[in-house]
Structure formats: structure tokens, C-alpha cells
Amino acid sequence: MMWYQTKAAQILGIKYPILQGPFGGNLSSVELVSTVSNAGGLGGYGAYTLSPQEIIEVDKQIKAATNKPYNINLWVSDNDAVNGTVSDEQFKQAEELFRPYFDELGITLPEKPGVFTSRFENQVEVILHQRPPVFSFMFGIPSADILEQCRRLGIVTVGAATTLDEAIVLESAGIDLIIASGFEAGGHRPSFLTSAESSTIGTFVLLQLIKEKVKTPVIAAGGIANGKGVAAALALGADAVQIGTAFLATDESNATNVHRQMLFSDAAKYTTLSRAFSGRLGRGITSRIAKDLLHKENGLLPFPLQTQFMSHIRKAAIGQEKWDMILFWGGQIAPVLKHTKAAELMKAVIEETTAYFDHLKV
Ligand SMILES: Cc1cc2nc3c(=O)[nH]c(=O)nc-3n(C[C@H](O)[C@H](O)[C@H](O)COP(=O)(O)O)c2cc1C
């Protein structure tokens, strides 16, 4: 048996058990997904901000770019605001917290956002209609009815856990594969049973805890960017790995050039878990605004309303090249990144892992 012939690879119908982590917030690209899938891994597209029509479009484009399996990702829970809104007082309080940044950038504060309604139900209809080979999700578990339809349609389901308890709940729901999402990872912490702050377990501990109690194959995610990381995850019982930050840094992702440069720069040595950027806890490269807001989290708006402030700041800060006012998403492993081409990253990860298992020098 070769190292890559795992149960997860078999279930997903791919050669190498290497998943490219889906990126929400418009950072995924069809080119990245198809490059990874065509190289024998599983490309993933983060679609939680897309409209149903946009998901149909993306799915068609991916199908045209690869005939290999791929993954589309949604957020099951995508709203923390009660009735999709906040009181005028709460909004005013947040305005005061953010006014200095708007003043610094010379832009006006945004209006109070309209009522937000969850997008998940309409999005998942598209998944069931378009039938991507793999449907991964985070922030919860879809209903039994949706999971049953996926099974019937042959769509493989993949859910994310940040604690052992979450993995156990995912297993009892009958999910095909479970992601052990360690706190090293870039992007949001997808906790759904208790707060993200109290669910900060590292990938390699979480993986081992889950392996003790859960039979469903596990995908290790967080802090893996090369063959050594893959070999370590497999040694600890992972059936596959999901690599995010390393793929985000490649030319094929939809990240901006500045974002990619930041991931390859010295700045990437320091990352922060912050709620300031969306209202939910996520990891990105430490910036001035991330540091400023770390202990002022009570004044923030709930997800996703908080993005109302941050998207305006971000847009103006990019225009004025004020990089310290932006959170560039990224995980703790960024300082070891080497590759700027997704196909080369895939090739290197596969060769390094093979060399490791052949007892060659890596
Ligand atoms: C910018 C960014 C956005 C992400 N968005 C999503 C998402 O929408 N859905 C999801 O399941 N995972 C998301 N992730 C997590 C990745 O898919 C992956 O699990 C994680 O990045 C792995 O850890 P690493 O960054 O240390 O490699 C995101 C990660 C990053 C860096």
C-alpha cells in the first residue's frame, strides 16, 4: 500500500488525500480548484457569500475546467445577529469604536446595515441541484433531510470539528468525513457547540483525540503546508490533510497580490485570532487594527453585520495603501511557505511525503 491509498482518498475518489481548503469571502478561484483536482488532490471552492445563481455559475465553470472530483463549501450557520439586526444603541456604540479609523481614512461611517437573512437554505438547494462530487460545510451540521438527499444523490459530505465533542456529533449525523480543524489554521474558527474562544485546540492534539473516539475518517487541517506536515498527520492517524494558507499564497488563488506578498513576508510570523473583522473569530496576520481591537470585542457587531464596517475600512485602506488597517487572513504556518504555483506546491507535497515514507531525506 502506498501512503496515499487511504480510505478518505477512496471515498473522495481522488488519487492523493490532499484537499485544498476552500476559502470564503471571494478568495477561492475556479483555476485553483481545477489545478488541485487535476493534480490528483481535491480542489475546494468557498461559496458561502455567493448567491444561488453565482454558485450555479461557479459550479459550471469548475465542471468545464476539470473532470475530476471537487468540493463546494458552505457555512451552515451564517448569522449571529438576533433577527438579523442590532438595536440602534448597539450600532451607535460600534460607530464610536470605529469612528477614529473612518476619520483616519477620511471616509464617512456606513449606514446601519439592513436585516440579514441566512443564505444557507437557498444555497444548499443549488448544491443538491448541481451535485458537486463533494459538499463540505462548517459552522454546524445540515439537517438530516439534507444529508439524506446528499447520500441519495451520491454527494460526499465533509464537516468541520474544532473539538472532540463536535466530531462525535458530526459522526452521529452520518457525515462521510470529518475535518479536525486546529487553531493554527488561517481563516475562521468553525466552532458550533461552544464558543470558538473555548475551542482552541491544536491540529495534532485534536486529531489524536478524535481518533480515540471516532471511526469516521479524519482530515487534518491547520498548520500543514509540506510533505513533512502530511507525513506527521498521517502518522497520527489522519486519513487526509486539508491545506489552506499555502494554497491561498499561490498565484492561482483569488487573493490580492499584496495579500500574497504579506504571506511571504516577515509580517506573517505574527498572527492573531480576532473577532474584529467579521464578528466571528478568525486568524490573520497581526496588523495594528487587529491589535487595537483585541480587547474591545464587546463593542463589535455580531457576524456578519460587523463586516459592514470592516469592508469600508478595507476598501479605503487598500486604496491608500494603509496595510496596517487590514486583516490579511493567514495561518501560523505561513513563514515556511515556498511555492507560488499551485501545481508546484502539489507536486512538492506529494514528492516530499513519498520521500518521507521511502525513508529518504526530505
Ligand atoms: C482566507 C481563508 C478563508 C477560509 N474560508 C473557509 C470557508 O469559507 N470554509 C471552510 O470550510 N474553511 C475555510 N477556511 C479554512 C481552510 O479551508 C483550511 O481548513 C485551513 O486554511 C487549513 O489551515 P492552514 O491555513 O493552516 O493550512 C479558510 C481559510 C482561509 C485562510
CSV table of C-alpha atoms and ligand atoms in Angstrom, one decimal:
chain,number,residue,atom,x,y,z
A,1,MET,CA,0.0,0.0,0.0
A,2,MET,CA,1.2,3.5,-0.9
A,3,TRP,CA,0.8,6.2,1.7
A,4,TYR,CA,-1.8,7.9,-0.4
A,5,GLN,CA,-4.2,4.9,-0.7
A,6,THR,CA,-6.3,5.9,2.3
A,7,LYS,CA,-10.0,5.4,3.0
A,8,ALA,CA,-10.6,9.1,2.6
A,9,ALA,CA,-8.9,9.1,-0.9
A,10,GLN,CA,-11.2,6.2,-1.8
A,11,ILE,CA,-14.4,7.9,-0.5
A,12,LEU,CA,-13.5,11.2,-2.3
A,13,GLY,CA,-12.5,9.4,-5.5
A,14,ILE,CA,-9.1,11.1,-5.7
A,15,LYS,CA,-5.5,9.8,-6.0
A,16,TYR,CA,-3.8,11.8,-3.3
A,17,PRO,CA,-5.6,12.5,0.0
A,18,ILE,CA,-4.7,16.2,-0.2
A,19,LEU,CA,-7.5,18.8,0.0
A,20,GLN,CA,-7.1,22.4,-1.0
A,21,GLY,CA,-9.0,24.2,1.7
A,22,PRO,CA,-12.0,26.2,0.4
A,23,PHE,CA,-11.8,30.0,1.0
A,24,GLY,CA,-14.9,32.1,1.7
A,25,GLY,CA,-15.1,35.8,1.1
A,26,ASN,CA,-14.2,35.7,-2.6
A,27,LEU,CA,-10.7,34.3,-2.1
A,28,SER,CA,-11.4,31.0,-3.9
A,29,SER,CA,-10.9,30.6,-7.7
A,30,VAL,CA,-12.0,28.1,-10.3
A,31,GLU,CA,-8.4,28.0,-11.5
A,32,LEU,CA,-7.1,27.0,-8.1
A,33,VAL,CA,-9.8,24.3,-7.7
A,34,SER,CA,-9.2,22.8,-11.1
A,35,THR,CA,-5.4,22.9,-10.8
A,36,VAL,CA,-5.5,20.9,-7.5
A,37,SER,CA,-8.1,18.5,-8.7
A,38,ASN,CA,-6.3,17.9,-12.0
A,39,ALA,CA,-3.1,17.2,-10.0
A,40,GLY,CA,-4.9,14.3,-8.1
A,41,GLY,CA,-6.0,16.2,-5.0
A,42,LEU,CA,-9.4,17.8,-4.2
A,43,GLY,CA,-9.9,21.4,-5.1
A,44,GLY,CA,-12.4,23.3,-2.9
A,45,TYR,CA,-14.4,26.5,-3.6
A,46,GLY,CA,-15.7,28.5,-0.6
A,47,ALA,CA,-19.2,29.7,-1.7
A,48,TYR,CA,-20.9,31.0,1.5
A,49,THR,CA,-21.1,34.6,0.3
A,50,LEU,CA,-22.4,33.7,-3.1
A,51,SER,CA,-26.0,33.9,-4.4
A,52,PRO,CA,-27.6,30.7,-5.6
A,53,GLN,CA,-27.1,31.9,-9.2
A,54,GLU,CA,-23.5,32.6,-8.6
A,55,ILE,CA,-22.9,29.1,-7.2
A,56,ILE,CA,-24.5,27.6,-10.3
A,57,GLU,CA,-22.2,29.7,-12.4
A,58,VAL,CA,-19.1,28.7,-10.4
A,59,ASP,CA,-20.1,25.0,-10.5
A,60,LYS,CA,-20.5,25.1,-14.2
A,61,GLN,CA,-17.1,26.7,-14.6
A,62,ILE,CA,-15.4,24.1,-12.4
A,63,LYS,CA,-17.1,21.3,-14.3
A,64,ALA,CA,-15.7,22.7,-17.5
A,65,ALA,CA,-12.2,23.0,-16.1
A,66,THR,CA,-11.8,19.5,-14.6
A,67,ASN,CA,-13.4,16.1,-14.9
A,68,LYS,CA,-12.0,15.2,-11.5
A,69,PRO,CA,-13.8,15.4,-8.1
A,70,TYR,CA,-14.0,18.8,-6.4
A,71,ASN,CA,-15.7,20.3,-3.4
A,72,ILE,CA,-18.0,23.2,-2.8
A,73,ASN,CA,-18.2,24.7,0.7
A,74,LEU,CA,-20.9,26.5,2.6
A,75,TRP,CA,-21.5,27.8,6.1
A,76,VAL,CA,-24.4,26.1,7.8
A,77,SER,CA,-24.8,28.9,10.4
A,78,ASP,CA,-24.1,32.2,8.7
A,79,ASN,CA,-25.8,34.7,11.1
A,80,ASP,CA,-25.3,35.6,14.8
A,81,ALA,CA,-27.5,38.7,14.9
A,82,VAL,CA,-30.8,38.1,16.6
A,83,ASN,CA,-33.5,38.6,13.9
A,84,GLY,CA,-30.6,39.6,11.6
A,85,THR,CA,-30.2,43.0,13.2
A,86,VAL,CA,-29.0,45.0,16.2
A,87,SER,CA,-30.5,47.8,18.2
A,88,ASP,CA,-29.8,51.5,17.3
A,89,GLU,CA,-27.8,51.9,20.5
A,90,GLN,CA,-25.6,48.9,19.8
A,91,PHE,CA,-25.0,50.2,16.3
A,92,LYS,CA,-24.1,53.7,17.7
A,93,GLN,CA,-21.7,52.1,20.2
A,94,ALA,CA,-19.9,50.3,17.3
A,95,GLU,CA,-19.8,53.5,15.3
A,96,GLU,CA,-17.9,55.2,18.2
A,97,LEU,CA,-15.4,52.4,18.3
A,98,PHE,CA,-14.8,52.6,14.5
A,99,ARG,CA,-15.1,56.4,14.1
A,100,PRO,CA,-11.3,57.0,14.6
A,101,TYR,CA,-10.5,54.6,11.7
A,102,PHE,CA,-13.0,56.2,9.4
A,103,ASP,CA,-11.6,59.6,10.3
A,104,GLU,CA,-8.1,58.5,9.7
A,105,LEU,CA,-9.1,57.2,6.2
A,106,GLY,CA,-11.2,60.3,5.6
A,107,ILE,CA,-14.3,58.3,4.8
A,108,THR,CA,-17.9,58.5,6.2
A,109,LEU,CA,-19.3,55.9,8.5
A,110,PRO,CA,-21.7,53.5,6.8
A,111,GLU,CA,-25.5,53.3,7.5
A,112,LYS,CA,-26.8,50.7,9.8
A,113,PRO,CA,-27.0,47.5,7.7
A,114,GLY,CA,-30.4,46.2,6.7
A,115,VAL,CA,-31.8,43.0,8.2
A,116,PHE,CA,-29.6,40.0,7.3
A,117,THR,CA,-31.3,36.7,6.4
A,118,SER,CA,-29.4,33.5,6.3
A,119,ARG,CA,-28.4,32.4,2.8
A,120,PHE,CA,-27.7,28.7,3.6
A,121,GLU,CA,-31.1,27.2,2.7
A,122,ASN,CA,-31.2,28.7,-0.8
A,123,GLN,CA,-27.5,27.9,-1.3
A,124,VAL,CA,-27.9,24.2,-0.4
A,125,GLU,CA,-30.7,23.9,-2.9
A,126,VAL,CA,-28.2,24.6,-5.5
A,127,ILE,CA,-25.8,22.1,-4.1
A,128,LEU,CA,-28.5,19.4,-4.4
A,129,HIS,CA,-29.3,20.5,-7.9
A,130,GLN,CA,-25.8,20.8,-9.3
A,131,ARG,CA,-24.4,17.8,-7.4
A,132,PRO,CA,-20.8,18.7,-6.9
A,133,PRO,CA,-18.9,15.4,-6.1
A,134,VAL,CA,-18.1,16.7,-2.6
A,135,PHE,CA,-20.0,19.2,-0.3
A,136,SER,CA,-18.1,20.4,2.7
A,137,PHE,CA,-19.5,22.7,5.3
A,138,MET,CA,-18.6,24.4,8.5
A,139,PHE,CA,-20.3,26.1,11.5
A,140,GLY,CA,-22.7,23.3,12.1
A,141,ILE,CA,-24.4,20.3,10.6
A,142,PRO,CA,-27.1,20.4,7.8
A,143,SER,CA,-30.5,18.9,8.6
A,144,ALA,CA,-31.0,15.1,8.4
A,145,ASP,CA,-33.1,15.7,5.4
A,146,ILE,CA,-30.4,17.5,3.5
A,147,LEU,CA,-27.8,14.8,4.5
A,148,GLU,CA,-30.2,12.1,3.3
A,149,GLN,CA,-30.6,13.8,0.0
A,150,CYS,CA,-26.8,14.1,-0.4
A,151,ARG,CA,-26.5,10.4,0.3
A,152,ARG,CA,-29.1,9.6,-2.2
A,153,LEU,CA,-27.5,11.8,-4.9
A,154,GLY,CA,-24.0,10.4,-4.2
A,155,ILE,CA,-22.6,13.7,-2.9
A,156,VAL,CA,-19.9,13.1,-0.3
A,157,THR,CA,-20.3,15.1,2.9
A,158,VAL,CA,-17.5,16.7,4.9
A,159,GLY,CA,-18.0,18.5,8.2
A,160,ALA,CA,-15.6,20.5,10.3
A,161,ALA,CA,-14.9,20.0,14.0
A,162,THR,CA,-12.8,22.1,16.4
A,163,THR,CA,-13.4,19.9,19.4
A,164,LEU,CA,-13.8,16.2,20.1
A,165,ASP,CA,-17.5,16.8,21.1
A,166,GLU,CA,-18.1,18.4,17.7
A,167,ALA,CA,-16.5,15.4,15.9
A,168,ILE,CA,-18.7,13.0,17.9
A,169,VAL,CA,-21.9,15.0,16.9
A,170,LEU,CA,-20.8,15.0,13.2
A,171,GLU,CA,-20.2,11.3,13.3
A,172,SER,CA,-23.7,10.6,14.8
A,173,ALA,CA,-25.2,12.7,12.0
A,174,GLY,CA,-23.6,10.3,9.5
A,175,ILE,CA,-21.2,12.7,7.8
A,176,ASP,CA,-18.8,10.8,5.5
A,177,LEU,CA,-15.5,12.6,6.5
A,178,ILE,CA,-14.6,14.9,9.5
A,179,ILE,CA,-12.1,17.7,9.3
A,180,ALA,CA,-10.1,18.2,12.5
A,181,SER,CA,-9.7,21.9,12.3
A,182,GLY,CA,-6.8,23.0,14.5
A,183,PHE,CA,-6.4,26.6,15.8
A,184,GLU,CA,-3.2,27.1,13.8
A,185,ALA,CA,-5.3,27.4,10.7
A,186,GLY,CA,-5.9,30.6,8.8
A,187,GLY,CA,-9.5,31.9,8.4
A,188,HIS,CA,-12.5,31.5,10.8
A,189,ARG,CA,-12.7,29.0,13.6
A,190,PRO,CA,-15.7,26.9,12.7
A,191,SER,CA,-16.8,26.1,16.3
A,192,PHE,CA,-20.5,25.3,16.7
A,193,LEU,CA,-21.1,23.7,20.1
A,194,THR,CA,-19.3,26.1,22.4
A,195,SER,CA,-17.6,29.4,21.8
A,196,ALA,CA,-14.6,29.5,19.4
A,197,GLU,CA,-12.5,31.0,22.2
A,198,SER,CA,-13.0,27.9,24.3
A,199,SER,CA,-12.4,25.6,21.4
A,200,THR,CA,-8.8,26.4,20.6
A,201,ILE,CA,-7.1,23.1,20.2
A,202,GLY,CA,-4.0,22.5,18.0
A,203,THR,CA,-4.4,20.2,15.0
A,204,PHE,CA,-2.2,17.4,16.2
A,205,VAL,CA,-3.9,17.1,19.6
A,206,LEU,CA,-7.4,17.4,18.2
A,207,LEU,CA,-6.6,14.7,15.6
A,208,GLN,CA,-5.4,12.3,18.2
A,209,LEU,CA,-8.4,13.0,20.5
A,210,ILE,CA,-10.8,12.4,17.6
A,211,LYS,CA,-9.0,9.2,16.5
A,212,GLU,CA,-9.5,7.7,20.0
A,213,LYS,CA,-13.3,8.0,19.9
A,214,VAL,CA,-14.5,8.4,16.3
A,215,LYS,CA,-14.4,5.9,13.4
A,216,THR,CA,-15.2,8.2,10.6
A,217,PRO,CA,-12.1,9.0,8.6
A,218,VAL,CA,-10.5,12.3,9.7
A,219,ILE,CA,-8.9,15.1,7.6
A,220,ALA,CA,-6.3,17.1,9.4
A,221,ALA,CA,-6.4,20.9,8.8
A,222,GLY,CA,-4.3,23.7,10.2
A,223,GLY,CA,-0.6,24.2,10.1
A,224,ILE,CA,0.1,21.7,7.2
A,225,ALA,CA,2.0,23.1,4.2
A,226,ASN,CA,4.5,20.5,3.1
A,227,GLY,CA,5.3,16.8,3.0
A,228,LYS,CA,6.6,16.6,6.5
A,229,GLY,CA,3.3,18.0,7.8
A,230,VAL,CA,1.4,15.5,5.7
A,231,ALA,CA,3.6,12.6,7.0
A,232,ALA,CA,3.1,13.8,10.6
A,233,ALA,CA,-0.6,14.0,10.2
A,234,LEU,CA,-0.8,10.5,8.6
A,235,ALA,CA,1.4,9.1,11.4
A,236,LEU,CA,-1.1,10.5,13.9
A,237,GLY,CA,-4.0,8.7,12.2
A,238,ALA,CA,-5.2,11.3,9.7
A,239,ASP,CA,-6.7,9.8,6.5
A,240,ALA,CA,-6.2,13.0,4.6
A,241,VAL,CA,-5.0,16.6,5.0
A,242,GLN,CA,-6.5,20.0,4.1
A,243,ILE,CA,-4.1,22.7,3.2
A,244,GLY,CA,-5.3,26.3,3.2
A,245,THR,CA,-2.8,29.1,3.7
A,246,ALA,CA,-0.1,27.5,1.4
A,247,PHE,CA,-2.7,27.4,-1.4
A,248,LEU,CA,-4.0,30.9,-0.6
A,249,ALA,CA,-0.5,32.2,-1.2
A,250,THR,CA,-0.3,30.7,-4.7
A,251,ASP,CA,-0.9,32.8,-7.9
A,252,GLU,CA,-4.0,30.8,-8.7
A,253,SER,CA,-6.0,31.9,-5.6
A,254,ASN,CA,-8.1,34.9,-5.7
A,255,ALA,CA,-6.1,36.7,-3.1
A,256,THR,CA,-4.7,40.2,-4.0
A,257,ASN,CA,-1.0,40.5,-4.8
A,258,VAL,CA,-0.5,42.4,-1.6
A,259,HIS,CA,-2.1,39.6,0.4
A,260,ARG,CA,0.2,37.0,-1.2
A,261,GLN,CA,3.2,39.2,-0.6
A,262,MET,CA,2.2,39.6,3.1
A,263,LEU,CA,2.0,35.8,3.4
A,264,PHE,CA,5.6,35.5,2.1
A,265,SER,CA,6.9,38.4,4.2
A,266,ASP,CA,8.3,38.7,7.7
A,267,ALA,CA,4.9,40.1,8.9
A,268,ALA,CA,3.5,36.5,8.6
A,269,LYS,CA,5.5,35.5,11.7
A,270,TYR,CA,2.7,37.1,13.8
A,271,THR,CA,-0.9,36.1,13.6
A,272,THR,CA,-3.9,37.0,15.7
A,273,LEU,CA,-7.2,35.3,16.4
A,274,SER,CA,-9.7,38.2,16.3
A,275,ARG,CA,-13.4,38.8,16.0
A,276,ALA,CA,-12.9,42.3,14.8
A,277,PHE,CA,-13.0,41.6,11.1
A,278,SER,CA,-16.3,39.8,10.7
A,279,GLY,CA,-17.8,39.3,14.2
A,280,ARG,CA,-16.6,35.7,14.3
A,281,LEU,CA,-13.2,34.6,15.5
A,282,GLY,CA,-10.7,34.1,12.7
A,283,ARG,CA,-6.9,34.1,12.2
A,284,GLY,CA,-5.0,36.5,10.1
A,285,ILE,CA,-1.6,38.3,10.1
A,286,THR,CA,-1.4,40.7,13.0
A,287,SER,CA,-2.0,44.3,12.0
A,288,ARG,CA,-2.3,47.5,14.0
A,289,ILE,CA,-6.1,47.4,13.8
A,290,ALA,CA,-6.2,43.8,14.9
A,291,LYS,CA,-4.1,44.6,18.0
A,292,ASP,CA,-6.1,47.8,18.8
A,293,LEU,CA,-9.4,45.9,18.8
A,294,LEU,CA,-8.3,42.8,20.6
A,295,HIS,CA,-9.7,43.8,24.0
A,296,LYS,CA,-12.7,45.8,22.7
A,297,GLU,CA,-14.6,42.9,21.3
A,298,ASN,CA,-17.7,43.8,23.3
A,299,GLY,CA,-18.3,46.8,21.1
A,300,LEU,CA,-18.3,44.8,17.9
A,301,LEU,CA,-21.4,43.9,15.9
A,302,PRO,CA,-22.4,40.2,15.6
A,303,PHE,CA,-21.5,38.3,12.4
A,304,PRO,CA,-22.0,39.1,9.6
A,305,LEU,CA,-23.0,42.7,10.4
A,306,GLN,CA,-19.5,43.6,11.6
A,307,THR,CA,-18.3,43.2,8.0
A,308,GLN,CA,-20.3,46.4,7.2
A,309,PHE,CA,-17.6,48.5,9.0
A,310,MET,CA,-14.6,46.4,8.0
A,311,SER,CA,-15.4,46.2,4.3
A,312,HIS,CA,-15.4,50.0,4.1
A,313,ILE,CA,-12.2,50.3,6.0
A,314,ARG,CA,-10.6,47.6,3.9
A,315,LYS,CA,-11.6,49.2,0.6
A,316,ALA,CA,-10.3,52.6,1.6
A,317,ALA,CA,-7.1,51.2,3.2
A,318,ILE,CA,-6.3,49.3,0.1
A,319,GLY,CA,-6.7,52.5,-2.0
A,320,GLN,CA,-4.5,54.4,0.4
A,321,GLU,CA,-2.0,51.5,0.9
A,322,LYS,CA,-2.6,51.6,4.7
A,323,TRP,CA,-1.8,47.9,5.1
A,324,ASP,CA,-1.9,48.1,8.9
A,325,MET,CA,-5.6,48.7,8.8
A,326,ILE,CA,-6.4,45.4,7.0
A,327,LEU,CA,-6.5,41.9,8.3
A,328,PHE,CA,-4.8,39.6,5.8
A,329,TRP,CA,-6.2,36.1,6.5
A,330,GLY,CA,-3.5,33.5,7.1
A,331,GLY,CA,-2.4,30.7,9.4
A,332,GLN,CA,0.5,30.2,11.7
A,333,ILE,CA,2.4,28.1,9.1
A,334,ALA,CA,2.9,30.9,6.6
A,335,PRO,CA,6.6,31.6,7.4
A,336,VAL,CA,7.6,28.1,5.9
A,337,LEU,CA,5.7,28.7,2.6
A,338,LYS,CA,7.9,28.3,-0.5
A,339,HIS,CA,5.6,27.9,-3.6
A,340,THR,CA,3.8,30.4,-5.7
A,341,LYS,CA,2.3,28.0,-8.2
A,342,ALA,CA,-0.4,25.6,-7.0
A,343,ALA,CA,0.7,22.7,-9.3
A,344,GLU,CA,4.3,23.0,-7.9
A,345,LEU,CA,3.0,23.1,-4.4
A,346,MET,CA,1.0,19.9,-5.0
A,347,LYS,CA,4.0,18.2,-6.7
A,348,ALA,CA,6.3,19.1,-3.9
A,349,VAL,CA,4.0,18.0,-1.1
A,350,ILE,CA,3.4,14.6,-2.9
A,351,GLU,CA,7.2,14.1,-3.5
A,352,GLU,CA,8.2,15.1,0.0
A,353,THR,CA,5.6,12.8,1.6
A,354,THR,CA,6.6,9.9,-0.7
A,355,ALA,CA,10.3,10.6,0.1
A,356,TYR,CA,9.5,10.6,3.8
A,357,PHE,CA,7.7,7.2,3.6
A,358,ASP,CA,10.5,5.8,1.4
A,359,HIS,CA,12.9,6.8,4.3
A,360,LEU,CA,14.7,9.2,2.0
A,361,LYS,CA,16.0,12.6,3.2
A,362,VAL,CA,13.3,15.3,2.8
B,1,LIG,C1,-8.8,33.1,3.9
B,1,LIG,C2,-9.3,31.8,4.4
B,1,LIG,C3,-10.7,31.6,4.2
B,1,LIG,C4,-11.3,30.4,4.6
B,1,LIG,N1,-12.6,30.2,4.4
B,1,LIG,C5,-13.2,29.0,4.7
B,1,LIG,C6,-14.5,28.7,4.4
B,1,LIG,O1,-15.3,29.5,3.9
B,1,LIG,N2,-15.0,27.5,4.7
B,1,LIG,C7,-14.2,26.5,5.2
B,1,LIG,O2,-14.7,25.4,5.5
B,1,LIG,N3,-12.9,26.7,5.5
B,1,LIG,C8,-12.4,27.9,5.3
B,1,LIG,N4,-11.0,28.2,5.5
B,1,LIG,C9,-10.2,27.1,6.2
B,1,LIG,C10,-9.4,26.3,5.1
B,1,LIG,O3,-10.3,25.7,4.2
B,1,LIG,C11,-8.5,25.3,5.7
B,1,LIG,O4,-9.2,24.3,6.5
B,1,LIG,C12,-7.4,25.9,6.6
B,1,LIG,O5,-6.9,27.1,6.0
B,1,LIG,C13,-6.3,25.0,6.9
B,1,LIG,O6,-5.3,25.5,7.8
B,1,LIG,P1,-4.0,26.3,7.2
B,1,LIG,O7,-4.4,27.6,6.8
B,1,LIG,O8,-3.1,26.3,8.4
B,1,LIG,O9,-3.5,25.5,6.1
B,1,LIG,C14,-10.5,29.4,5.2
B,1,LIG,C15,-9.1,29.6,5.4
B,1,LIG,C16,-8.5,30.8,5.0
B,1,LIG,C17,-7.1,31.0,5.2
